C-alpha cells in the first residue's frame, strides 16, 4: 500500500515537472512536443537548403510540401508557430541570390522556383496574411522584386502539360505577394525608382516608370484563371490607394483623380466588352475582383478618393449584372454583388460614432456633487454631457444626405438575395 502511494506521488511530481518544463523550457521544445510532429525532418531539410543556398535535392521540396498539404491542410494554425523559422530563411535565399546572380541570369529562376513551391504551399495552408508577415520589406527590395517578377513573366513555360508543378506559378504568386508588402513603403515610389535619376524629370501627373511596370504585368495577371488573379488584385488595391501615388503633391486631387481614371478607363473597356471568349471572361472576373479590392481599401479610410469615378463604374456593373454573361457565370455575379455593396459603403457620408472619446477638462468638484443628505452623486455632469452628444448625434443622422445611387444599390443587393450564390456575399 505504501509502495503504491509512493508511485502515485512520483507520478504527480513528474507531471508537475513536465508542466514547469513546458512553461519555462525552450520554445522549440514546446512546439516540437505539441504541434508539428515532423519538425525534426522539416528542420533538417531546411538546414540543408539554407547551407547550400538553394535546393540541392528536389525530393526535399515535395517532402515538405506533402507534410504541409496532406496532413495540415485543415489545421493550418498548427503550422503558424513555425512560419518564421521556415519563411524567413527561404525568402533570404530568394533575396540574396537575386542580388548575387542578377535578374538577367537564367540560373536565378532555377534557384527560386523550388523555394517558392515550399513558400506557396504554406500560403495555401495558412493563408497569405499569416505568411507575408515574415517577408523582407526593405525599400531597396521594391525595384529588385519588380525586375524579378518581370523575368518570371517574360519567361515562357516549357510545357503546359505536366503532372507536377515546375514552380512557375508559385514563383509568380510569391513575388506578387512580396510586392504587395513592398508597395506599402512609407516613401514616394518615385524616390525609389533609379530609372528616374538617369532620365528626364517626370511631368507632374506622370507616374513613375516603376509604377507603370507594376500596372502593366498586374493587368496581365488579372486575365489569369489561377490564384495570380486574386493576388494581382490585392497588389493593385494597395498600390493605387497609396496617398503619395501622384507625382505632384500641390495638385493632389487632380493628380489622384487622373491616376485612378487611368485604371478605371481600362476597367471600363473590360466591363463594357460583350464577347463570349473564355479569356475575356477571365479578364472580366479579374477587373471586377480588382475593383472590389480597391473599394475595400477605400472604405477602410479614404472613401473620398473614388467618389468621382463611382457613377461610371456603377453604370458599367449595373448593365453587366443584367447581361447574359452574368447569367451564365455565378462567380461573376458573386464578384459584382461584392463590388456593389462596397460602392454603397463608399457613397455613404462619413459619420462619427456616438461612442467616440472626447477630450475634456473638468475638475473633481464638478464631477462630484453632494446633496442635502450628504450622499455623493457621481457622474451627473457626464450624464448630461452624454445626453447632449446623443441628441446631436441623432440630429446629424436625421440631416444626413444620402445619394440617390444608394437606393439603386440596395435594390440590387436585395435582388442578389434571390441568387443562391450571392445571398451570403452581399453583406461581406
C-alpha atoms as one frame of an Amber mdcrd trajectory, in Angstrom:
protein
   0.000   0.000   0.000   2.794   2.362   0.914   4.592   1.461  -2.303   1.509
   2.388  -4.349   1.250   5.773  -2.629   4.908   6.425  -3.330   4.397   5.603
  -7.012   1.397   7.943  -7.236   3.376  10.738  -5.581   6.258  10.245  -8.016
   3.882  10.337 -10.988   2.337  13.565  -9.735   5.778  15.046  -9.232   6.807
  14.112 -12.776   3.633  15.682 -14.160   4.313  18.929 -12.270   7.911  18.969
 -13.507   6.710  18.381 -17.082   4.368  21.381 -16.798   7.185  23.549 -15.459
   9.406  22.431 -18.336   6.695  23.454 -20.787   6.319  26.848 -19.135   9.985
  27.650 -18.739  11.533  25.463 -21.428  12.641  26.493 -24.877  10.060  27.472
 -27.487  11.326  24.877 -29.914  10.898  22.042 -27.391   7.291  23.030 -26.692
   6.465  23.368 -30.388   8.063  20.049 -31.173   6.051  18.343 -28.441   2.612
  19.756 -29.194   2.366  20.918 -32.785   4.350  19.815 -35.826   5.344  16.209
 -35.189   7.582  16.163 -38.273   9.526  19.268 -37.244  12.836  17.420 -36.944
  12.557  16.179 -40.530  11.443  19.593 -41.842  14.200  21.346 -39.913  16.903
  19.047 -41.320  15.652  19.584 -44.859  15.568  23.368 -44.345  19.069  23.385
 -42.889  20.322  21.559 -45.964  18.639  24.093 -48.272  19.994  27.067 -46.316
  23.526  25.649 -46.100  23.679  25.148 -49.893  21.881  28.420 -50.650  19.494
  26.551 -52.947  17.542  23.301 -53.210  20.139  20.613 -53.908  17.712  17.678
 -53.573  14.379  18.175 -55.405  12.740  15.492 -53.277  13.140  17.735 -50.213
  10.687  20.231 -51.692   7.977  17.660 -52.209   8.569  16.103 -48.784   7.938
  19.445 -47.084   5.032  20.167 -49.392   3.395  16.795 -48.722   3.754  17.260
 -44.957   2.079  20.690 -45.105  -0.584  19.872 -47.684  -1.564  16.313 -46.784
  -1.606  16.408 -43.005  -2.203  20.055 -42.034  -4.468  21.291 -44.818  -7.451
  21.600 -42.461  -5.374  22.638 -39.422  -3.183  25.407 -40.764  -2.978  27.109
 -37.365  -0.710  24.287 -36.199   1.918  25.420 -38.687   1.761  29.121 -37.840
   4.259  28.961 -34.920   6.849  27.606 -37.383   6.278  30.079 -40.209   9.021
  32.473 -39.165  11.556  29.646 -38.927  10.587  28.410 -42.398   9.698  31.510
 -44.411  12.411  33.939 -43.278  15.455  31.858 -44.375  13.778  30.866 -47.635
  12.961  34.476 -48.527  16.514  35.422 -47.614  17.729  32.910 -50.219  15.474
  34.472 -52.879  16.631  37.981 -51.995  20.355  37.225 -51.694  20.570  35.005
 -54.780  18.756  37.599 -56.887  21.306  40.212 -55.855  24.218  37.810 -56.313
  23.312  36.284 -59.692  21.406  39.235 -61.121  17.967  39.297 -62.667  19.341
  38.840 -66.189  20.815  35.451 -65.283  18.872  32.374 -66.391  20.076  30.499
 -63.323  18.106  32.677 -60.929  14.788  31.128 -61.903  16.118  27.620 -61.340
  17.143  28.678 -57.837  13.950  30.427 -56.717  11.299  28.140 -58.237  11.770
  25.196 -55.830  11.970  27.594 -52.900   8.745  29.310 -53.966   6.973  25.935
 -54.124   7.599  25.499 -50.386   6.512  29.051 -49.528   3.354  28.881 -51.644
   2.353  25.559 -50.054   2.405  27.383 -46.705   0.316  30.193 -48.216  -2.233
  27.616 -49.363  -2.469  26.023 -45.913  -2.104  29.018 -43.564  -3.316  31.896
 -45.753  -1.295  34.716 -47.252  -1.820  37.115 -44.321  -0.016  34.800 -41.917
   2.889  34.153 -44.296   3.703  37.602 -45.688   4.401  38.941 -42.191   7.795
  37.266 -42.485   8.673  38.588 -45.948  11.560  41.098 -46.123  10.348  44.650
 -46.687  13.387  46.833 -47.226  12.819  49.781 -49.529  15.647  48.663 -51.816
  13.838  45.374 -52.456  10.983  47.025 -54.370  12.849  47.542 -57.629  14.519
  44.152 -57.211  11.195  42.343 -56.826   9.674  44.149 -59.830  12.592  43.126
 -62.047  12.422  39.552 -60.768   8.702  39.309 -61.491   9.227  40.703 -64.987
  11.833  37.984 -65.504   9.294  35.318 -64.494   6.543  36.982 -66.505   8.527
  37.150 -69.729   9.864  33.583 -69.468   7.701  31.122 -71.367   6.861  27.785
 -69.783   8.426  24.691 -71.271   5.168  22.774 -71.484   1.610  23.239 -70.307
   1.017  19.504 -69.802   2.741  18.372 -66.631   1.832  16.231 -63.645   3.964
  18.086 -61.113   4.461  21.801 -60.775   7.720  23.247 -62.046   7.395  26.275
 -59.761   6.467  28.894 -62.395   3.053  29.673 -60.970   4.296  29.508 -57.380
   7.181  31.886 -58.123   4.847  34.466 -59.648   2.403  34.221 -56.737   5.115
  34.562 -54.101   6.716  37.582 -55.788   3.310  39.232 -56.242   2.677  38.778
 -52.521   6.127  40.171 -51.810   5.312  43.238 -53.908   2.005  43.718 -52.070
   4.107  44.351 -48.947   6.823  46.385 -50.636   4.434  48.895 -52.256   3.435
  49.996 -48.749   6.833  51.556 -48.085   6.407  54.976 -46.421   8.253  56.823
 -49.175   7.322  58.224 -52.551   7.834  55.425 -55.064   9.438  57.863 -57.492
  12.234  58.385 -54.956  12.938  54.633 -55.034  12.941  54.348 -58.832  16.542
  54.553 -60.025  15.479  54.950 -63.663  14.257  58.482 -62.928  17.699  59.562
 -61.748  19.153  58.538 -65.101  16.453  60.093 -67.272  14.440  63.254 -67.670
  12.304  64.744 -64.912   8.746  63.416 -64.850   5.688  65.509 -65.500   3.511
  66.438 -62.538   0.777  63.916 -63.360   3.032  61.251 -64.816   3.516  58.198
 -62.574   6.957  56.751 -62.016   8.185  54.157 -64.537   8.329  51.611 -61.714
   4.605  52.124 -61.098   3.830  51.700 -64.793   5.752  48.423 -64.836   3.759
  47.107 -61.886   0.478  48.162 -63.501   1.418  46.527 -66.781   2.025  42.996
 -65.550  -0.698  43.254 -62.896  -3.274  43.839 -65.634  -1.915  40.808 -67.469
  -2.290  38.641 -64.375  -5.903  39.787 -63.970  -6.643  37.708 -67.090  -5.276
  34.581 -65.421  -7.575  31.798 -64.285  -5.414  30.836 -61.303  -4.591  32.403
 -57.953  -2.422  35.059 -59.600  -5.610  36.939 -60.494  -6.625  37.402 -56.865
  -3.108  38.309 -55.732  -2.731  40.821 -58.583  -5.981  42.461 -57.452  -4.573
  42.664 -53.923  -1.392  44.279 -55.249  -3.330  46.846 -57.293  -5.558  47.727
 -54.346  -2.554  48.501 -52.171  -0.688  50.330 -54.908  -3.490  52.556 -56.222
  -4.707  53.593 -52.779  -1.351  54.976 -51.659  -1.658  58.616 -50.579   1.582
  59.570 -52.371   0.975  57.980 -55.745   0.762  61.319 -57.624   3.984  62.997
 -58.614   2.985  66.494 -57.500   1.596  66.994 -54.032   0.388  70.523 -54.816
  -2.106  69.204 -57.350  -3.178  66.328 -55.103  -6.840  65.935 -56.021  -6.351
  66.443 -59.758  -3.374  64.128 -59.903  -5.041  61.459 -57.867  -8.215  61.665
 -59.930  -6.227  61.268 -63.130  -4.278  58.332 -61.700  -7.436  56.454 -60.828
  -9.097  57.302 -64.125  -6.256  55.563 -65.938  -7.094  52.261 -64.298 -10.842
  52.882 -64.381 -10.707  53.598 -68.109  -9.057  50.222 -68.656 -11.648  48.606
 -66.376 -14.428  50.368 -68.304 -13.213  48.850 -71.560 -13.161  45.391 -69.977
 -16.568  45.712 -68.305 -18.254  47.075 -71.418 -16.827  44.407 -73.751 -19.519
  41.906 -74.662 -17.780  38.803 -76.013 -18.104  35.071 -75.396 -14.375  34.398
 -75.400 -13.184  32.430 -72.360 -10.071  34.581 -71.913 -12.214  37.729 -71.949
 -14.348  36.207 -69.195 -11.261  35.639 -67.043 -10.179  39.230 -67.658 -13.667
  40.418 -66.738 -13.540  38.470 -63.468 -10.120  39.926 -62.722 -11.221  43.516
 -63.369 -14.285  43.206 -61.119 -12.284  41.481 -58.392  -9.587  44.166 -58.518
 -12.166  46.959 -58.291 -13.763  45.233 -55.295 -10.366  45.021 -53.598  -9.707
  48.719 -54.282 -13.061  49.808 -52.871 -12.460  47.661 -49.804  -9.269  49.582
 -49.011 -11.007  52.899 -49.681 -13.828  52.013 -47.300 -11.220  51.424 -44.608
 -10.105  55.047 -44.551 -10.021  57.076 -47.767 -13.555  56.923 -49.147 -13.416
  60.329 -50.844 -10.836  59.166 -53.367 -13.124  57.287 -55.746 -16.314  59.330
 -55.405 -15.722  60.981 -58.782 -15.478  57.689 -60.676 -18.308  55.857 -58.916
 -21.038  56.924 -61.436 -19.131  55.414 -64.369 -18.245  52.232 -62.509 -21.802
  51.818 -61.229 -23.225  52.291 -64.707 -20.946  49.558 -66.048 -21.690  46.989
 -63.362 -25.451  47.646 -63.360 -25.550  46.918 -67.103 -23.241  43.920 -66.718
 -25.384  42.442 -63.935 -28.339  42.249 -66.334 -26.343  40.795 -69.212 -26.265
  37.208 -70.406 -22.610  36.942 -69.397 -23.505  37.389 -65.726 -26.425  34.971
 -66.097 -24.019  32.246 -67.248 -21.298  32.914 -64.645 -22.163  32.515 -60.930
 -18.670  33.671 -59.947 -19.102  36.910 -61.892 -22.421  37.595 -60.155 -20.740
  36.965 -56.801 -17.988  39.491 -57.533 -20.485  42.035 -58.891 -22.587  41.877
 -55.734 -19.472  42.206 -53.593 -18.372  45.267 -55.593 -21.883  46.722 -55.368
 -22.040  46.689 -51.582 -18.551  48.212 -51.300 -19.537  51.010 -53.670 -22.601
  51.584 -51.496 -20.475  51.920 -48.369 -18.193  54.352 -50.162 -21.153  56.512
 -51.203 -22.441  56.877 -47.663 -21.288  60.068 -45.942 -18.798  59.728 -43.146
 -20.372  59.627 -39.706 -18.631  59.907 -36.355 -19.619  57.148 -33.927 -21.621
  58.171 -30.871 -19.314  56.279 -28.517 -16.168  58.178 -29.501 -13.943  59.609
 -26.807 -13.980  63.395 -26.489 -11.156  65.203 -24.749 -12.477  67.409 -21.951
 -11.052  69.188 -18.912 -13.063  69.033 -15.707 -12.278  69.405 -12.050 -13.077
  66.833  -9.402 -15.623  69.166  -7.818 -17.680  69.328 -10.993 -17.912  65.528
 -11.217 -18.918  65.051  -7.571 -21.991  66.721  -6.150 -23.184  66.427  -2.558
 -26.913  66.527  -1.918 -28.674  67.639   1.266 -28.500  64.163   2.839 -24.724
  64.107   2.477 -24.623  61.407  -0.227 -22.259  61.793  -3.169 -23.702  61.671
  -6.685 -21.079  60.751  -9.236 -21.207  61.373 -12.943 -24.055  63.900 -13.018
 -22.257  66.118 -15.447 -21.128  63.159 -17.501 -24.726  62.018 -17.954 -25.774
  65.425 -19.152 -22.803  65.517 -21.496 -23.665  62.106 -22.929 -27.266  63.166
 -23.415 -26.086  66.213 -25.319 -23.815  64.116 -27.505 -26.587  61.622 -28.255
 -29.039  64.361 -29.189 -26.525  65.954 -31.558 -25.757  62.507 -32.989 -29.452
  61.859 -33.704 -29.768  65.320 -35.247 -26.829  64.638 -37.555 -28.343  61.290
 -38.522 -31.630  62.946 -39.484 -29.832  65.597 -41.560 -27.700  63.031 -43.403
 -27.819  63.454 -47.174 -27.785  60.008 -48.796 -27.010  59.924 -52.555 -29.722
  58.643 -54.877 -27.432  55.902 -56.163 -27.662  54.168 -52.782 -31.302  53.260
 -53.448 -30.309  51.521 -56.668 -27.504  49.715 -54.852 -29.876  48.483 -52.120
 -32.270  47.268 -54.799 -29.509  45.253 -56.467 -28.411  43.808 -53.122 -31.967
  42.718 -52.356 -32.180  41.161 -55.793 -28.927  39.350 -55.073 -30.592  37.662
 -52.087 -32.614  35.600 -54.537 -29.405  34.195 -56.003 -28.126  31.113 -54.182
 -24.546  32.163 -54.954 -24.787  35.775 -53.774 -27.078  35.580 -50.753 -24.149
  35.099 -48.352 -21.872  37.643 -50.024 -23.806  40.884 -50.244 -23.065  41.968
 -46.664 -19.390  40.908 -46.532
